[in-house]
PDB file of C-alpha atoms and ligand atoms in Angstrom:
ATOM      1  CA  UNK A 251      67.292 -31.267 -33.016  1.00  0.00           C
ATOM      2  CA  UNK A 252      66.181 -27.785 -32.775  1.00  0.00           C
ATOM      3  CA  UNK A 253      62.127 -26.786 -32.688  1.00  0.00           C
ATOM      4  CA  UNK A 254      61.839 -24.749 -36.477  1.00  0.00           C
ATOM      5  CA  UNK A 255      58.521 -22.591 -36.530  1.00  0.00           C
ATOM      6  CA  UNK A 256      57.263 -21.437 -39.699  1.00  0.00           C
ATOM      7  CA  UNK A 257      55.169 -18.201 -39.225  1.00  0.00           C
ATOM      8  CA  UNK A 258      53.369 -16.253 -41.844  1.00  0.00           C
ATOM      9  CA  UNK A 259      52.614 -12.285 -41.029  1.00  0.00           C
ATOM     10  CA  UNK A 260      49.211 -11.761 -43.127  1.00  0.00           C
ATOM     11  CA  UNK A 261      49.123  -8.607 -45.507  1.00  0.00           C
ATOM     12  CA  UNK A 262      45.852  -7.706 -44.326  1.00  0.00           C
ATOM     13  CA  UNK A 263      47.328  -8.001 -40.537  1.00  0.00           C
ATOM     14  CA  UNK A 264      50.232  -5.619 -41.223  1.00  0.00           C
ATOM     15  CA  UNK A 265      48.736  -3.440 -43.486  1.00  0.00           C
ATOM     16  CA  UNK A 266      45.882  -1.409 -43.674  1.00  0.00           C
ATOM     17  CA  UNK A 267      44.203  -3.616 -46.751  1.00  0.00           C
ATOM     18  CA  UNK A 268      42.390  -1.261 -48.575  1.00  0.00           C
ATOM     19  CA  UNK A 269      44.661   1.755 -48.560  1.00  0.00           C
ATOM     20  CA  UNK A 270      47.510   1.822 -50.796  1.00  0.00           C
ATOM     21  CA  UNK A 271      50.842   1.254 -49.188  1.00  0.00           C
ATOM     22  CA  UNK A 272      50.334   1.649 -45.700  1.00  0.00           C
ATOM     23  CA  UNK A 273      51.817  -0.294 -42.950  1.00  0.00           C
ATOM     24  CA  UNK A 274      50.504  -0.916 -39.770  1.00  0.00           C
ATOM     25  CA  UNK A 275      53.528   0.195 -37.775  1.00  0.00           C
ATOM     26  CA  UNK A 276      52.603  -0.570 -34.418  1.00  0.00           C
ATOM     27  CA  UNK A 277      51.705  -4.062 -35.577  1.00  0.00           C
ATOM     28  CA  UNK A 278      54.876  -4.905 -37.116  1.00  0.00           C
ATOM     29  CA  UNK A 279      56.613  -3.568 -33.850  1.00  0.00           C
ATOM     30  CA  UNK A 280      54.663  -6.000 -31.733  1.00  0.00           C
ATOM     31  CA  UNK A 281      54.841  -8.786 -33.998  1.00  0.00           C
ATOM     32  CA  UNK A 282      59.014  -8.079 -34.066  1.00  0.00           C
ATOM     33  CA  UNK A 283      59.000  -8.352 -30.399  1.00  0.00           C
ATOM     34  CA  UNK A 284      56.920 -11.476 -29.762  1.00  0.00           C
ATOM     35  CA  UNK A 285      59.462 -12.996 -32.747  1.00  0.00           C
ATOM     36  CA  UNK A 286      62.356 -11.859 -30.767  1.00  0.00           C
ATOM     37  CA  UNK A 287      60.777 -13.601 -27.676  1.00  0.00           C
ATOM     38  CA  UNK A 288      60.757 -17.154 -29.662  1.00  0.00           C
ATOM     39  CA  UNK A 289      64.547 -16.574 -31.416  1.00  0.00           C
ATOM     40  CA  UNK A 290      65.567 -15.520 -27.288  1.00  0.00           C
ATOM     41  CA  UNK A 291      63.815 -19.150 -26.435  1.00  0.00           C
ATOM     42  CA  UNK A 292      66.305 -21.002 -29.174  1.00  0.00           C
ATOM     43  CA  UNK A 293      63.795 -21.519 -32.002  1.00  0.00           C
ATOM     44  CA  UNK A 294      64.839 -21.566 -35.662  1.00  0.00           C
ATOM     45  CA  UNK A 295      62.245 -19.475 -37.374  1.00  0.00           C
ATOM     46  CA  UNK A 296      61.130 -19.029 -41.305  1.00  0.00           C
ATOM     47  CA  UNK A 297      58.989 -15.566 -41.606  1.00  0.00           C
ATOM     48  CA  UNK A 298      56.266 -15.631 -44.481  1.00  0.00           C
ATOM     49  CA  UNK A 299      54.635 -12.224 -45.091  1.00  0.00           C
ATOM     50  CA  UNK A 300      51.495 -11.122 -46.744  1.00  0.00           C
ATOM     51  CA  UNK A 301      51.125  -8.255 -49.697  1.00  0.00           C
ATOM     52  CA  UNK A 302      48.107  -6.797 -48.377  1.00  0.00           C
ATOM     53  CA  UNK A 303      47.979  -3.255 -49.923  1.00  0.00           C
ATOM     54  CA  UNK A 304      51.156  -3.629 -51.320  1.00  0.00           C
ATOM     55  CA  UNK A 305      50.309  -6.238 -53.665  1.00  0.00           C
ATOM     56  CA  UNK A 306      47.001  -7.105 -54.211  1.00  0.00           C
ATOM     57  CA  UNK A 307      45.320  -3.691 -55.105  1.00  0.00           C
ATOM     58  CA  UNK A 308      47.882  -3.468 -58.453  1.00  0.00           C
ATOM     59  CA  UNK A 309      47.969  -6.829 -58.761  1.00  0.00           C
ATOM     60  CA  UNK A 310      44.052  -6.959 -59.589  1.00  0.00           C
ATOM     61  CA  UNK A 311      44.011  -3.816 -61.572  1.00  0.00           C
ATOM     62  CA  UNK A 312      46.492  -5.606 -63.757  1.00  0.00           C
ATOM     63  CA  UNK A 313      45.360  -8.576 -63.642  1.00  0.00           C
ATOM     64  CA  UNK A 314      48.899  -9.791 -62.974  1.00  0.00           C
ATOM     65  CA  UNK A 315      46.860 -13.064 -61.048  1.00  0.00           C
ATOM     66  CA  UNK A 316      45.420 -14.060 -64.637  1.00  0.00           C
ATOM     67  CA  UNK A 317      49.437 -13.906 -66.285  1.00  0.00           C
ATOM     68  CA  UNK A 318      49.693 -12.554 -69.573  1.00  0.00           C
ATOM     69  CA  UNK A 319      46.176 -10.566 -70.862  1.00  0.00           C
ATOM     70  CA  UNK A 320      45.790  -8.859 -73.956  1.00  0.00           C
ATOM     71  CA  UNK A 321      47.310  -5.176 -74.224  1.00  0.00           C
ATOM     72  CA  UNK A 322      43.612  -3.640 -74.209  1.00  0.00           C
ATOM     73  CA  UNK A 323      42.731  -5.547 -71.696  1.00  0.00           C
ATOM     74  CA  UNK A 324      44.490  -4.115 -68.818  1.00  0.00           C
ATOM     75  CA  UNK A 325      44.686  -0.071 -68.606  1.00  0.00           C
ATOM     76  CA  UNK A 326      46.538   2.088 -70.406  1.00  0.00           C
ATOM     77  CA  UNK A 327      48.417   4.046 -67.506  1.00  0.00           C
ATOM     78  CA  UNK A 328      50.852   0.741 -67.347  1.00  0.00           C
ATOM     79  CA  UNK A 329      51.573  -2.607 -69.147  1.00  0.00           C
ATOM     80  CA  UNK A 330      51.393  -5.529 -67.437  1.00  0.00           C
ATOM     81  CA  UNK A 331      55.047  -6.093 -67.515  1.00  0.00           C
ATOM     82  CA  UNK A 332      55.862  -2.505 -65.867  1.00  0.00           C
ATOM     83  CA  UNK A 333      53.259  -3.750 -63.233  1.00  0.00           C
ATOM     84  CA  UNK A 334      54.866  -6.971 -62.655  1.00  0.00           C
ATOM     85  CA  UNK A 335      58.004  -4.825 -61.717  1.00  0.00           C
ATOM     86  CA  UNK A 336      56.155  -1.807 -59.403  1.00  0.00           C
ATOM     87  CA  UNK A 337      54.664  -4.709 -57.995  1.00  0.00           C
ATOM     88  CA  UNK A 338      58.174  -6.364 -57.042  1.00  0.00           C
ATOM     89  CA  UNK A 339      59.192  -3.262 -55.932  1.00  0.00           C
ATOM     90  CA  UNK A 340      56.174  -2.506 -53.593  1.00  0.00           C
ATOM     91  CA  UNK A 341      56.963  -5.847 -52.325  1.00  0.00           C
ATOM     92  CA  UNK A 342      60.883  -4.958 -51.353  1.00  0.00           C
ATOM     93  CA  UNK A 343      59.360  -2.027 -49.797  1.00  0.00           C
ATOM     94  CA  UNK A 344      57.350  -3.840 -47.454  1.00  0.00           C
ATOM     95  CA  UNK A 345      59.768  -6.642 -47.026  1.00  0.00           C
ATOM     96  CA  UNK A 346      62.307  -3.713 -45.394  1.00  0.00           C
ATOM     97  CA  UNK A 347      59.559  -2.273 -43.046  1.00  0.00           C
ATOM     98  CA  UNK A 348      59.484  -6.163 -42.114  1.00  0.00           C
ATOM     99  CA  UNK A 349      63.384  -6.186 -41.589  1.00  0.00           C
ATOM    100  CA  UNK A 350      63.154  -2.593 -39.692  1.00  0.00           C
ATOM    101  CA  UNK A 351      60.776  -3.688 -37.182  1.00  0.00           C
ATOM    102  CA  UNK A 352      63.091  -7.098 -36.966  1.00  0.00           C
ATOM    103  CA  UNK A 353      66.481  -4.884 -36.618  1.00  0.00           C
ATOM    104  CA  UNK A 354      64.545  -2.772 -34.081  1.00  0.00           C
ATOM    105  CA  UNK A 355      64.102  -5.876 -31.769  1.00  0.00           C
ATOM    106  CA  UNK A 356      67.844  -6.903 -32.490  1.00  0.00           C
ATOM    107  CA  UNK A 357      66.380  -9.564 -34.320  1.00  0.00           C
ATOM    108  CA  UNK A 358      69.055 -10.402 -37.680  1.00  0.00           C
ATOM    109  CA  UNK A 359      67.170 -11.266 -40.695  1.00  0.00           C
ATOM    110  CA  UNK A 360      68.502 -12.351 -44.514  1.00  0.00           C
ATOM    111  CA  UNK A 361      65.598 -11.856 -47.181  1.00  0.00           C
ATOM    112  CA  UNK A 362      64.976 -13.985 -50.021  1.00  0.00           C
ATOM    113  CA  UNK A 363      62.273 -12.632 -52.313  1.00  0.00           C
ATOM    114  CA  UNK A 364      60.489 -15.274 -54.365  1.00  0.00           C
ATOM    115  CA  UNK A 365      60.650 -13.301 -57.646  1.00  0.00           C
ATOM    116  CA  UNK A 366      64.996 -14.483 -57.387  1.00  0.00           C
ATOM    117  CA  UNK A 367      64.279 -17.894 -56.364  1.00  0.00           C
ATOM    118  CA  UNK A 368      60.652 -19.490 -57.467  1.00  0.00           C
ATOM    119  CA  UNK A 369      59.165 -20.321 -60.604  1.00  0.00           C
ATOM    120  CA  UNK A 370      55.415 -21.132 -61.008  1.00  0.00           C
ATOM    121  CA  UNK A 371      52.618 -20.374 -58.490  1.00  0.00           C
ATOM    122  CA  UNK A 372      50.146 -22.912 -56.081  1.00  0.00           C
ATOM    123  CA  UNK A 373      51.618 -25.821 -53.443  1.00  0.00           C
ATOM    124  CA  UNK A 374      53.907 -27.173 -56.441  1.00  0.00           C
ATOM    125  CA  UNK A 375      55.426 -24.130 -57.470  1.00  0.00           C
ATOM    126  CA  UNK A 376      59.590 -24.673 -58.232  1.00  0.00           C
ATOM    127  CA  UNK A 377      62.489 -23.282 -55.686  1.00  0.00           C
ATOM    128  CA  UNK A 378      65.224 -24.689 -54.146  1.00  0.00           C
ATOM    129  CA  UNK A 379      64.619 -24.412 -50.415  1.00  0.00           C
ATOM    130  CA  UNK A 380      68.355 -25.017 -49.184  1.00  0.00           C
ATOM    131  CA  UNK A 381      68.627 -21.304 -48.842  1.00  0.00           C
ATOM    132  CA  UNK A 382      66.120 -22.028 -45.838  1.00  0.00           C
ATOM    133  CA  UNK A 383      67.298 -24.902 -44.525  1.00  0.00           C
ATOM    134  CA  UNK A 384      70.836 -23.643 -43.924  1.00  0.00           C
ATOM    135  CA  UNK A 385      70.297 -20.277 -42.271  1.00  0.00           C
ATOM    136  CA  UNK A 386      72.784 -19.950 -39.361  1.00  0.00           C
ATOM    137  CA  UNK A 387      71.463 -20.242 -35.558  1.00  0.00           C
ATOM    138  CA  UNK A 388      69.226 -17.431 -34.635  1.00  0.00           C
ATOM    139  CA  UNK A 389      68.913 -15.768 -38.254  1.00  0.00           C
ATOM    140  CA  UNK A 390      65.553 -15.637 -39.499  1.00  0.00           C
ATOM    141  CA  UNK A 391      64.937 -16.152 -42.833  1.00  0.00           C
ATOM    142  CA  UNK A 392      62.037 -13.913 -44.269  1.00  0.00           C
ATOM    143  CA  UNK A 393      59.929 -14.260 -47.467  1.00  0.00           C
ATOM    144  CA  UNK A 394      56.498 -13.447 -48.646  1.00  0.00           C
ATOM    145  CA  UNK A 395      53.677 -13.401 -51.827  1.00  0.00           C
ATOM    146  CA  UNK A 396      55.411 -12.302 -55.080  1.00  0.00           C
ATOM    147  CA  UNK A 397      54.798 -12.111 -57.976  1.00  0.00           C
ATOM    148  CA  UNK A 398      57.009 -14.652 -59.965  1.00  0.00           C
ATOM    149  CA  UNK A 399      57.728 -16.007 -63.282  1.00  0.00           C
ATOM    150  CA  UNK A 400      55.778 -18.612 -64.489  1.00  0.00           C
ATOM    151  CA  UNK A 401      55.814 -20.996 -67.775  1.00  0.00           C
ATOM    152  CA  UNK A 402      53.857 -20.167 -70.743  1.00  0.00           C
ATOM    153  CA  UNK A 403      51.458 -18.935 -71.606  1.00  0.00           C
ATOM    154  CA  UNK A 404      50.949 -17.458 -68.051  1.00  0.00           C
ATOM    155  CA  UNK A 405      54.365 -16.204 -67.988  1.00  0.00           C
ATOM    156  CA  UNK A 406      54.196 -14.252 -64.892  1.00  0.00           C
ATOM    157  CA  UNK A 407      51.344 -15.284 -61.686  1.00  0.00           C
ATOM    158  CA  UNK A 408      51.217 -14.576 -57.800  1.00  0.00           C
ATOM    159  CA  UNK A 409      52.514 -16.929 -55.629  1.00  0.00           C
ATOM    160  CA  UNK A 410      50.953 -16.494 -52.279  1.00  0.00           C
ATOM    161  CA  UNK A 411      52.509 -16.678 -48.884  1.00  0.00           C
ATOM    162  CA  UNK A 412      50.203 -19.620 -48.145  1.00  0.00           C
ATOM    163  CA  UNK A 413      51.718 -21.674 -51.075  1.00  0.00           C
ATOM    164  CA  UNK A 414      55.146 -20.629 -49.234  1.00  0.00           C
ATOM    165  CA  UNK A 415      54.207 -21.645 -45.563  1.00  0.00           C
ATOM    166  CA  UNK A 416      52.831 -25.267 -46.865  1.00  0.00           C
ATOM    167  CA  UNK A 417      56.162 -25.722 -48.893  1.00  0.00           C
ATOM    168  CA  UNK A 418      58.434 -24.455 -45.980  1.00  0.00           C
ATOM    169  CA  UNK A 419      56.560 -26.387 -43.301  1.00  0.00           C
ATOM    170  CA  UNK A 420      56.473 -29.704 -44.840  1.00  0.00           C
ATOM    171  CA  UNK A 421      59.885 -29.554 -46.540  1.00  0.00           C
ATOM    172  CA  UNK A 422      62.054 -28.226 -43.915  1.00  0.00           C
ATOM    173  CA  UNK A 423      63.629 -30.249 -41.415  1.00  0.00           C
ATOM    174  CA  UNK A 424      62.101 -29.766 -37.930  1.00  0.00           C
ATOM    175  CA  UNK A 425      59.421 -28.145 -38.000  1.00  0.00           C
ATOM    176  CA  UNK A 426      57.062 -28.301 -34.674  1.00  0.00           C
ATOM    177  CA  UNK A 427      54.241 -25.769 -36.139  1.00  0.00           C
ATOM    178  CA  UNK A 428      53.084 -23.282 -38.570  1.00  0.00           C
ATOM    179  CA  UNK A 429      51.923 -20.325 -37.089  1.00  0.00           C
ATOM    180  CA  UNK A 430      49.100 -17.991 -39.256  1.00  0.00           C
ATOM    181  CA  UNK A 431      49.141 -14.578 -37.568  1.00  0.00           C
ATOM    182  CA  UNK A 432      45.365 -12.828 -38.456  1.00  0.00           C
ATOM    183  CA  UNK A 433      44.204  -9.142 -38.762  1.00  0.00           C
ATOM    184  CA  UNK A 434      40.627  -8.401 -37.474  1.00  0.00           C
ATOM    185  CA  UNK A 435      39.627 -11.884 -36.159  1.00  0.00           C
ATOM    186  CA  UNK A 436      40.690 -14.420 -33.341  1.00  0.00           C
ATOM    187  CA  UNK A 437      41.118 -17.411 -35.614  1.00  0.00           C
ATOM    188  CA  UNK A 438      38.711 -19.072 -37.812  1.00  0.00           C
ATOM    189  CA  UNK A 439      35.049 -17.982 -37.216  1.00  0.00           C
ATOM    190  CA  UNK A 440      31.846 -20.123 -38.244  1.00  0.00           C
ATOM    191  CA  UNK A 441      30.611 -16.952 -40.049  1.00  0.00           C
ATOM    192  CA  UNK A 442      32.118 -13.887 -41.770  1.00  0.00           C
ATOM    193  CA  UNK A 443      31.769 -11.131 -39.095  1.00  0.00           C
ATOM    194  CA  UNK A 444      29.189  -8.804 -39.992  1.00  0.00           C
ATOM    195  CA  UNK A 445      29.661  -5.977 -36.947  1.00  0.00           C
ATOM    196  CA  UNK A 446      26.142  -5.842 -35.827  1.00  0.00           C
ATOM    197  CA  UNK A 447      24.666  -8.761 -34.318  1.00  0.00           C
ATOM    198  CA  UNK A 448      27.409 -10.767 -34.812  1.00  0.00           C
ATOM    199  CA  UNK A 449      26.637 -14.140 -34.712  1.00  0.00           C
ATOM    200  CA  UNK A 450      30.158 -15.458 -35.788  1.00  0.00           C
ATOM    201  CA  UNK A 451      31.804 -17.588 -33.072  1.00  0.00           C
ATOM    202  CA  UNK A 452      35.371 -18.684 -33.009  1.00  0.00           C
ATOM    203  CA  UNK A 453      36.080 -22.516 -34.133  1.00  0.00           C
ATOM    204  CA  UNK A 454      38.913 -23.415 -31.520  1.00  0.00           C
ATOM    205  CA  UNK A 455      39.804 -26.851 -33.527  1.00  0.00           C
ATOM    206  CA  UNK A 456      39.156 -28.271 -36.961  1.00  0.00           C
ATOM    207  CA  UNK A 457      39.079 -31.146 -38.979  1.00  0.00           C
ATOM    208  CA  UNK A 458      38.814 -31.418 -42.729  1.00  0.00           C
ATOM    209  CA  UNK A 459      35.831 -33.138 -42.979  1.00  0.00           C
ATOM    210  CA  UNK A 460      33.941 -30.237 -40.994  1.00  0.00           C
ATOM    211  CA  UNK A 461      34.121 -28.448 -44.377  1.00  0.00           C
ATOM    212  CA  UNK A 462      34.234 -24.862 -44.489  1.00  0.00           C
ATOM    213  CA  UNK A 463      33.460 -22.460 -47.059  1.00  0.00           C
ATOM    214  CA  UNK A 464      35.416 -19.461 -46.753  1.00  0.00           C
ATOM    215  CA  UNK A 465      34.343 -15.799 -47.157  1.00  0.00           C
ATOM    216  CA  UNK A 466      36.957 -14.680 -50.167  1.00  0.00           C
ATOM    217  CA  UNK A 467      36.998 -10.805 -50.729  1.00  0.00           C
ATOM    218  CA  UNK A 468      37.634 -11.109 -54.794  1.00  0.00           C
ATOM    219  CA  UNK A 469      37.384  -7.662 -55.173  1.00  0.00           C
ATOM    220  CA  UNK A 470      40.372  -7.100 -53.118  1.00  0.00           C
ATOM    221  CA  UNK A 471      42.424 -10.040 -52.825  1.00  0.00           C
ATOM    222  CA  UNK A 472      44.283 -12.190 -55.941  1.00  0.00           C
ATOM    223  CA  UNK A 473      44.641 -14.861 -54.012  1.00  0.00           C
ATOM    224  CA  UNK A 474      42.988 -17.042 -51.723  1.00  0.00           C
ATOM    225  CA  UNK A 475      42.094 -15.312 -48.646  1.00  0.00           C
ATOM    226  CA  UNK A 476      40.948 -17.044 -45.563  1.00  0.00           C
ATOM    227  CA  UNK A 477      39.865 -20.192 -47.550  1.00  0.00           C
ATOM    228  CA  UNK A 478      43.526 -20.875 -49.207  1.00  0.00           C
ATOM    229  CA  UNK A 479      45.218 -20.340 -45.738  1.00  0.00           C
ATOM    230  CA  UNK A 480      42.766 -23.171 -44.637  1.00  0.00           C
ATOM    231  CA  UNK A 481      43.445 -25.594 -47.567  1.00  0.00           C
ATOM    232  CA  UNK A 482      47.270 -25.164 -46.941  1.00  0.00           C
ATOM    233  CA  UNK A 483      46.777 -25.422 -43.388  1.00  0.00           C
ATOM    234  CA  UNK A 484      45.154 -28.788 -43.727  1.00  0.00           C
ATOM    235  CA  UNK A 485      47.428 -30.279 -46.226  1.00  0.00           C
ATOM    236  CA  UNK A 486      50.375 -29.875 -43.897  1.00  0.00           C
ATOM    237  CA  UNK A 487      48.601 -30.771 -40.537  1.00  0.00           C
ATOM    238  CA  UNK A 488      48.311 -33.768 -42.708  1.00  0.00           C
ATOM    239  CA  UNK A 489      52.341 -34.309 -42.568  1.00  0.00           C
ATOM    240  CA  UNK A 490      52.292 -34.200 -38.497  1.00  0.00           C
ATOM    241  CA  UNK A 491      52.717 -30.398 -38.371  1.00  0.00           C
ATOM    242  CA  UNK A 492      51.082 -28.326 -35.929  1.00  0.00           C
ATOM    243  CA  UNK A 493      48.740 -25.894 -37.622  1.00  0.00           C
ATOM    244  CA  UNK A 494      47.655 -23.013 -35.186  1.00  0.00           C
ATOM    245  CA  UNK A 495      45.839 -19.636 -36.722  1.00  0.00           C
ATOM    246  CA  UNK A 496      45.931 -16.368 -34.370  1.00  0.00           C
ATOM    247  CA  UNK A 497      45.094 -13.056 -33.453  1.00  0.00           C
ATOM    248  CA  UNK A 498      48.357 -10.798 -34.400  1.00  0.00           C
ATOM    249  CA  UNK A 499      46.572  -8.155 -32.553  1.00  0.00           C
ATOM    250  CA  UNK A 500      46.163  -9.227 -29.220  1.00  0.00           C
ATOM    251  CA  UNK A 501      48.805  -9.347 -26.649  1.00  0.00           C
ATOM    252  CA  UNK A 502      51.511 -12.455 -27.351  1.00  0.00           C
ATOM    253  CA  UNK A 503      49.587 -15.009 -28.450  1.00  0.00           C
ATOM    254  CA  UNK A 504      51.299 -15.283 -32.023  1.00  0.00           C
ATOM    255  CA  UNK A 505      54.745 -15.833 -29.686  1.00  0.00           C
ATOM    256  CA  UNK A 506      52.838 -18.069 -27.395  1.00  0.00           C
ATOM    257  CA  UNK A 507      51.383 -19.811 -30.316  1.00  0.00           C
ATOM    258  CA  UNK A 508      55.089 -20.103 -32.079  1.00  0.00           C
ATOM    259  CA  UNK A 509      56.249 -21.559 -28.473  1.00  0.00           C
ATOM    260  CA  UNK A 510      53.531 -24.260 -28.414  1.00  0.00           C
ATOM    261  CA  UNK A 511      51.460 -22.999 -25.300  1.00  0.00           C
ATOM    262  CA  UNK A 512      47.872 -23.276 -25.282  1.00  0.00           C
ATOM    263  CA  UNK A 513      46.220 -19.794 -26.762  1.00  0.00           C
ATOM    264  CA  UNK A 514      42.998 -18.632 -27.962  1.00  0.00           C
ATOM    265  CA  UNK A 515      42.688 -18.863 -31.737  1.00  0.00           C
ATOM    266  CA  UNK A 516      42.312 -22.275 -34.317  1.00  0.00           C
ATOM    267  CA  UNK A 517      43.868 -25.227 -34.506  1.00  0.00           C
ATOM    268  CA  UNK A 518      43.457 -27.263 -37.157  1.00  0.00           C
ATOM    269  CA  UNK A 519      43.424 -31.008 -36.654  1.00  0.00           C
ATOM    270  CA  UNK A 520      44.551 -33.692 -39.129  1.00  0.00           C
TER     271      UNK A 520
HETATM  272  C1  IPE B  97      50.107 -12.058 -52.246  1.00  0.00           C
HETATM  273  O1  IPE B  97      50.645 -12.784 -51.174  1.00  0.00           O
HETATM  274  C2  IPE B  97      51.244 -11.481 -53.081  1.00  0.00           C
HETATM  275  C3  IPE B  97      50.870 -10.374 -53.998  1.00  0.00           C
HETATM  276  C4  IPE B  97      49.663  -9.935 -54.182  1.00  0.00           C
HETATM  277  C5  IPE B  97      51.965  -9.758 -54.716  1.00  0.00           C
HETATM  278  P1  IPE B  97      49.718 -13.357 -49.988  1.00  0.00           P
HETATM  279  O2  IPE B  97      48.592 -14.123 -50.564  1.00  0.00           O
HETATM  280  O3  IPE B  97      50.631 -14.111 -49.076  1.00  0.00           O
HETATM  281  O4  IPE B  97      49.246 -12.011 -49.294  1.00  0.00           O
HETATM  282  P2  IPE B  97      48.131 -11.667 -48.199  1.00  0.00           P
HETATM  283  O5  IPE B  97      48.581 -12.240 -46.891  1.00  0.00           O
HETATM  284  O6  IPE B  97      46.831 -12.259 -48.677  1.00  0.00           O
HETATM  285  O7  IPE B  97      48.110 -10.178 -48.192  1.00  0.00           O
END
């Protein structure tokens, strides 16, 4: 059988997080090439991406995380369900400077947003992943975070790309590893990084019962941050998947990662 990788491009790795809409071009280039480099080896690969400022900046002002709120309770300059479809739309846009930077390195891609396909948000959340399993040889199948319909009374929530990678990586037929590529750190660190005097060292592997308490930037992020990605990454180690979490920022290690060679980041441990 053919080695599947499941890789998910974090929003705050390929955009810049707190600025509206911007991509991190030279990022995405990179991260194209060192996908190319694992599709050129004969790996199947599912992409996951990340909102970053594309999603999560709206998506807290409207509290779109939260599902249906109270006309008054969300400003007046929208309603919810016009942000629910800027939202989507910010999302295509991103999901296209993903499939540019792709085409660029030759790489052929078919997107399948969530909002067209999943129902419901967390680890349980409802989609038929055929659609995945069936891609052709050397086409990689991209999705990412959405926001999505959801059952009353929510009605509408944000499914995360973590919820995504767990789904695709325990469901799909085989899959070797999961890949999480990271913006600003190496991997996992024992403490937030604080800049000066950093005392924050990189945890090279991990089990569950370590514990780990996760710094979560609420102000920015709907959904989990650092401490979901964990979770997720734990619950399908737990199914004989290889968890790894990496610098996207640093040479190849995401495609040495992907390819299973030793690199400097996390792994978590069942
Ligand atoms: C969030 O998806 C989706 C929206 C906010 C619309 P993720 O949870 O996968 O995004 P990042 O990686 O944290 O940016």
């Amino acid at each position: 059988m053919r080695e599947r990788v499941i890789i998910k491009w974090g929003g705050g790795l390929i955009t810049e997080k707190d600025k509206m809409k911007t991509v991190r071009t030279d990022i995405l280039d990179s991260l194209a090439n060192q996908l190319e480099a694992c599709v050129t080896q004969g790996m199947d690969v599912v992409l996951v991406h990340g909102a970053g400022s594309f999603g999560h900046l709206k998506a807290r002002k409207y509290r779109l995380a939260e599902g249906r709120q109270t006309r008054d309770s969300v400003p007046p300059n929208m309603t919810q369900d016009e942000a629910v479809e800027a939202v989507r739309n910010d999302m295509q846009e991103l999901n296209q400077y993903v499939i540019d930077a792709l085409t660029k390195y030759d790489v052929s891609a078919v997107s399948l947003p969530p909002h067209l396909w999943a129902r419901n948000t967390g680890p349980n959340f409802e989609g038929d992943l055929t659609m995945f399993e069936g891609a052709p040889r050397g086409i990689v199948v991209v999705t990412h975070g959405d926001v999505v319909d959801c059952d009353m009374p929510e009605e509408f929530g944000i499914l995360s790309g973590d919820d995504l990678v767990y789904r695709l990586a325990t469901e799909l037929s085989g899959v070797q590893r999961l890949v999480f590529a990271m913006g600003g750190v190496e991997g996992i660190l024992s403490e937030p990084p604080n800049g000066v005097n950093d005392a924050s060292k990189l945890i090279e592997t991990m089990r569950i019962k370590d514990g780990y308490e996760g710094e979560h930037m609420s102000e920015i992020d709907v959904t989990g941050g650092i401490g979901l990605k964990v979770e997720r990454g734990f619950q399908t180690a737990a199914h004989g998947v290889a968890v790894h979490l990496v610098s996207g920022e640093i040479e190849m290690r995401v495609r040495d990662a992907c390819l299973g060679h030793e690199v400097r980041g996390t792994t978590l441990l069942p």
